[in-house]
Amino acid sequence: GENVEQHPSTLSVQEGDSAVIKCTYSDSASNYFPWYKQELGKGPQLIIDIRSNVGEKKDQRIAVTLNKTAKHFSLHITETQPEDSAVYFCAASSGSQGNLIFGKGTKLSVKP
Amino acid sequence: NAGVTQTPKFQVLKTGQSMTLQCAQDMNHNSMYWYRQDPGMGLRLIYYSASEGTTDKGEVPNGYNVSRLNKREFSLRLESAAPSQTSVYFCASSPEGYSNQPQHFGDGTRLSIL
């Protein structure tokens, strides 16, 4: 079955800097890769997603890149702000199970 | 729009007690999911329902049962709670039961079992 590895587990940046979170997956049949942001006491909220027929997608300060050959995808946040502080999860579709497999999360802290 | 609503938000149980966690969505989605979230473990799928009338086991189904009551509601039952089931439980929904569709999450039920 699918396995998703996420790094780093914690990330601290200064306000205005960029942040990058990386994930690798094992199932070459996976074709959908969402990213979720979870604030304290809340459920995960979808912030961006990418499908396997696209190499990059942007939404304002957030971008996701996908390398199907290497089986890894990354979240890029530019011009970070204190409100970006949260736990971020990557996920990959599991072709055999028809569901999402999540990474273990990255706690991002943006210092003012 | 409420989205996905979970009740209760918090609950404390004693070992051996039973409980049902409720979930309802108002987005007319066909598929619904139950996850548990433990520190350092990410989100793990317990059960899912691809459509009304169907349910399937996920990664960690032992100790749980589910009921898809109708298109809107999907409940999770602990028949005999154990301390290992202390966790935060999240319900999610998606338009269809395909893995390439976004899932929308509720705000969770925080369950402690003593």
CSV table of C-alpha atoms in Angstrom, one decimal:
chain,number,residue,atom,x,y,z
A,1,GLY,CA,0.0,0.0,0.0
A,2,GLU,CA,0.8,3.7,-0.2
A,3,ASN,CA,3.3,5.2,2.3
A,4,VAL,CA,3.9,9.0,2.6
A,5,GLU,CA,6.9,10.4,4.3
A,6,GLN,CA,7.0,14.1,5.3
A,7,HIS,CA,9.9,16.3,6.3
A,8,PRO,CA,10.8,18.2,8.3
A,9,SER,CA,8.6,17.5,11.4
A,10,THR,CA,9.2,21.1,12.7
A,11,LEU,CA,10.2,24.2,10.8
A,12,SER,CA,10.9,27.7,12.2
A,13,VAL,CA,11.3,30.7,10.0
A,14,GLN,CA,11.4,34.5,10.3
A,15,GLU,CA,8.5,36.5,9.0
A,16,GLY,CA,9.0,37.3,5.4
A,17,ASP,CA,11.2,34.2,4.7
A,18,SER,CA,10.1,31.3,2.6
A,19,ALA,CA,9.2,27.8,3.9
A,20,VAL,CA,9.4,24.5,2.1
A,21,ILE,CA,7.9,21.2,3.2
A,22,LYS,CA,8.7,18.0,1.3
A,23,CYS,CA,6.9,14.7,1.0
A,24,THR,CA,7.7,11.4,-0.8
A,25,TYR,CA,5.3,8.7,-1.7
A,26,SER,CA,5.7,5.1,-2.7
A,27,ASP,CA,2.7,4.1,-4.9
A,28,SER,CA,3.4,5.1,-8.5
A,29,ALA,CA,-0.4,4.8,-9.1
A,30,SER,CA,-1.1,7.8,-6.9
A,31,ASN,CA,-2.5,10.7,-8.9
A,32,TYR,CA,-3.8,13.3,-6.4
A,33,PHE,CA,-1.8,15.2,-3.8
A,34,PRO,CA,-3.5,17.6,-1.4
A,35,TRP,CA,-2.0,19.8,1.3
A,36,TYR,CA,-3.9,20.6,4.5
A,37,LYS,CA,-3.3,23.3,7.1
A,38,GLN,CA,-4.4,22.6,10.7
A,39,GLU,CA,-4.7,25.3,13.3
A,40,LEU,CA,-4.9,24.5,17.0
A,41,GLY,CA,-8.2,23.0,18.0
A,42,LYS,CA,-9.5,22.9,14.4
A,43,GLY,CA,-9.8,20.3,11.7
A,44,PRO,CA,-7.5,20.2,8.6
A,45,GLN,CA,-8.3,22.7,5.9
A,46,LEU,CA,-7.4,22.1,2.3
A,47,ILE,CA,-5.1,24.8,1.1
A,48,ILE,CA,-3.9,23.6,-2.3
A,49,ASP,CA,-3.8,20.3,-4.3
A,50,ILE,CA,-2.2,19.0,-7.4
A,51,ARG,CA,-3.0,16.2,-9.8
A,52,SER,CA,-0.4,14.0,-11.5
A,53,ASN,CA,-0.9,15.6,-14.9
A,54,VAL,CA,0.5,18.9,-13.6
A,55,GLY,CA,4.0,19.7,-12.4
A,56,GLU,CA,3.3,22.9,-10.5
A,57,LYS,CA,0.4,24.9,-9.2
A,58,LYS,CA,0.3,28.3,-7.5
A,59,ASP,CA,-2.2,30.2,-5.4
A,60,GLN,CA,-1.0,33.6,-4.3
A,61,ARG,CA,1.8,32.9,-1.8
A,62,ILE,CA,1.4,29.1,-1.9
A,63,ALA,CA,2.8,26.8,-4.5
A,64,VAL,CA,3.1,23.0,-4.9
A,65,THR,CA,5.5,21.1,-7.1
A,66,LEU,CA,5.3,17.5,-8.1
A,67,ASN,CA,8.1,15.2,-9.5
A,68,LYS,CA,6.4,12.0,-10.6
A,69,THR,CA,9.6,10.3,-11.6
A,70,ALA,CA,11.2,10.8,-8.1
A,71,LYS,CA,7.8,10.4,-6.4
A,72,HIS,CA,8.1,13.5,-4.3
A,73,PHE,CA,6.1,16.7,-4.0
A,74,SER,CA,6.7,19.9,-2.1
A,75,LEU,CA,4.8,22.9,-0.5
A,76,HIS,CA,6.3,26.3,-0.9
A,77,ILE,CA,5.1,29.3,1.1
A,78,THR,CA,6.6,32.6,0.3
A,79,GLU,CA,6.6,35.9,2.3
A,80,THR,CA,5.6,34.0,5.4
A,81,GLN,CA,3.3,35.7,8.0
A,82,PRO,CA,2.7,34.8,11.6
A,83,GLU,CA,-0.8,33.6,10.6
A,84,ASP,CA,0.9,30.9,8.5
A,85,SER,CA,1.9,29.2,11.8
A,86,ALA,CA,0.1,25.8,11.9
A,87,VAL,CA,0.6,22.1,11.3
A,88,TYR,CA,0.7,21.2,7.6
A,89,PHE,CA,-0.1,17.8,6.3
A,90,CYS,CA,0.6,16.3,2.8
A,91,ALA,CA,-1.4,13.4,1.5
A,92,ALA,CA,-1.4,11.1,-1.5
A,93,SER,CA,-4.2,9.2,-3.1
A,94,SER,CA,-4.0,5.4,-2.6
A,95,GLY,CA,-4.8,3.9,-6.0
A,96,SER,CA,-5.5,0.4,-4.5
A,97,GLN,CA,-7.5,1.6,-1.6
A,98,GLY,CA,-9.3,4.6,-3.1
A,99,ASN,CA,-8.4,6.8,-0.1
A,100,LEU,CA,-5.9,9.4,1.1
A,101,ILE,CA,-2.8,8.5,3.0
A,102,PHE,CA,-1.4,11.3,5.1
A,103,GLY,CA,2.1,12.3,6.1
A,104,LYS,CA,2.8,12.8,9.8
A,105,GLY,CA,2.7,16.6,9.6
A,106,THR,CA,5.1,19.6,9.9
A,107,LYS,CA,4.7,22.2,12.6
A,108,LEU,CA,5.5,25.5,11.0
A,109,SER,CA,6.3,28.5,13.3
A,110,VAL,CA,6.7,32.0,11.8
A,111,LYS,CA,8.5,34.4,14.1
A,112,PRO,CA,7.6,38.1,13.9
B,1,ASN,CA,-22.6,27.0,5.4
B,2,ALA,CA,-21.9,24.6,8.3
B,3,GLY,CA,-19.9,22.1,6.1
B,4,VAL,CA,-19.1,19.1,8.3
B,5,THR,CA,-20.4,19.2,11.9
B,6,GLN,CA,-19.2,16.8,14.6
B,7,THR,CA,-20.8,16.2,18.0
B,8,PRO,CA,-19.8,16.2,20.8
B,9,LYS,CA,-16.6,18.3,20.7
B,10,PHE,CA,-15.2,16.8,23.9
B,11,GLN,CA,-16.0,13.6,25.8
B,12,VAL,CA,-14.5,11.7,28.7
B,13,LEU,CA,-15.3,8.0,29.1
B,14,LYS,CA,-14.4,5.2,31.5
B,15,THR,CA,-12.9,2.0,30.1
B,16,GLY,CA,-15.6,-0.3,28.9
B,17,GLN,CA,-18.3,2.4,28.3
B,18,SER,CA,-19.8,2.7,24.9
B,19,MET,CA,-20.3,5.9,22.9
B,20,THR,CA,-21.4,7.1,19.4
B,21,LEU,CA,-19.7,10.0,17.7
B,22,GLN,CA,-22.0,11.9,15.3
B,23,CYS,CA,-21.1,13.5,12.0
B,24,ALA,CA,-23.3,15.4,9.5
B,25,GLN,CA,-22.5,17.2,6.3
B,26,ASP,CA,-24.6,19.7,4.3
B,27,MET,CA,-22.7,19.7,1.1
B,28,ASN,CA,-24.6,16.9,-0.6
B,29,HIS,CA,-21.5,14.8,-0.7
B,30,ASN,CA,-21.7,11.1,-1.4
B,31,SER,CA,-18.6,9.9,0.5
B,32,MET,CA,-17.8,10.2,4.2
B,33,TYR,CA,-14.8,9.2,6.3
B,34,TRP,CA,-13.7,8.7,9.9
B,35,TYR,CA,-10.1,9.4,10.9
B,36,ARG,CA,-8.2,9.4,14.2
B,37,GLN,CA,-5.3,11.7,14.9
B,38,ASP,CA,-2.7,10.8,17.5
B,39,PRO,CA,0.5,12.8,18.3
B,40,GLY,CA,3.2,12.2,15.8
B,41,MET,CA,1.0,9.8,13.8
B,42,GLY,CA,-0.8,12.0,11.4
B,43,LEU,CA,-4.3,11.1,10.3
B,44,ARG,CA,-5.3,7.4,10.0
B,45,LEU,CA,-8.4,6.2,8.3
B,46,ILE,CA,-10.8,4.1,10.5
B,47,TYR,CA,-13.8,3.5,8.2
B,48,TYR,CA,-15.2,5.1,5.1
B,49,SER,CA,-18.5,5.1,3.2
B,50,ALA,CA,-18.1,5.6,-0.5
B,51,SER,CA,-21.9,6.1,-0.9
B,52,GLU,CA,-25.1,5.8,1.1
B,53,GLY,CA,-25.6,2.2,2.1
B,54,THR,CA,-21.9,1.1,1.9
B,55,THR,CA,-19.1,1.1,4.4
B,56,ASP,CA,-15.6,-0.2,4.3
B,57,LYS,CA,-12.7,-0.7,6.7
B,58,GLY,CA,-9.7,1.6,6.6
B,59,GLU,CA,-6.3,1.3,8.1
B,60,VAL,CA,-7.3,1.0,11.8
B,61,PRO,CA,-10.9,-0.4,12.1
B,62,ASN,CA,-10.5,-2.6,15.2
B,63,GLY,CA,-12.7,-1.6,18.1
B,64,TYR,CA,-15.0,0.6,16.0
B,65,ASN,CA,-18.3,0.2,14.1
B,66,VAL,CA,-19.9,2.7,11.7
B,67,SER,CA,-23.4,3.5,10.4
B,68,ARG,CA,-24.2,5.5,7.3
B,69,LEU,CA,-27.6,6.6,8.5
B,70,ASN,CA,-28.5,8.5,5.3
B,71,LYS,CA,-26.6,10.6,2.8
B,72,ARG,CA,-25.9,13.4,5.4
B,73,GLU,CA,-25.0,11.4,8.5
B,74,PHE,CA,-22.2,9.0,9.3
B,75,SER,CA,-21.7,7.8,12.9
B,76,LEU,CA,-18.8,6.1,14.6
B,77,ARG,CA,-19.4,3.8,17.6
B,78,LEU,CA,-17.1,2.5,20.3
B,79,GLU,CA,-18.8,-0.5,21.8
B,80,SER,CA,-16.3,-1.0,24.7
B,81,ALA,CA,-13.9,1.9,25.0
B,82,ALA,CA,-10.3,1.3,25.8
B,83,PRO,CA,-7.5,3.7,26.8
B,84,SER,CA,-5.8,3.1,23.5
B,85,GLN,CA,-8.8,4.8,21.8
B,86,THR,CA,-8.0,8.1,23.5
B,87,SER,CA,-7.6,10.4,20.4
B,88,VAL,CA,-9.0,13.2,18.4
B,89,TYR,CA,-11.5,11.9,15.9
B,90,PHE,CA,-12.2,13.7,12.6
B,91,CYS,CA,-15.0,13.2,10.2
B,92,ALA,CA,-14.6,14.2,6.5
B,93,SER,CA,-16.7,14.2,3.3
B,94,SER,CA,-16.0,14.3,-0.4
B,95,PRO,CA,-18.2,14.7,-3.4
B,96,GLU,CA,-17.6,11.1,-4.7
B,97,GLY,CA,-15.8,8.0,-3.4
B,98,TYR,CA,-12.7,8.5,-5.6
B,99,SER,CA,-9.3,9.2,-4.0
B,100,ASN,CA,-8.6,12.0,-6.3
B,101,GLN,CA,-11.1,14.4,-4.8
B,102,PRO,CA,-10.6,16.8,-1.9
B,103,GLN,CA,-11.9,15.9,1.5
B,104,HIS,CA,-13.5,18.5,3.8
B,105,PHE,CA,-13.0,18.0,7.5
B,106,GLY,CA,-15.0,18.8,10.6
B,107,ASP,CA,-13.4,20.3,13.7
B,108,GLY,CA,-13.1,17.0,15.6
B,109,THR,CA,-14.2,15.2,18.7
B,110,ARG,CA,-11.6,15.1,21.5
B,111,LEU,CA,-12.1,11.8,23.3
B,112,SER,CA,-10.4,10.7,26.5
B,113,ILE,CA,-10.8,7.2,28.0
B,114,LEU,CA,-9.8,6.7,31.6
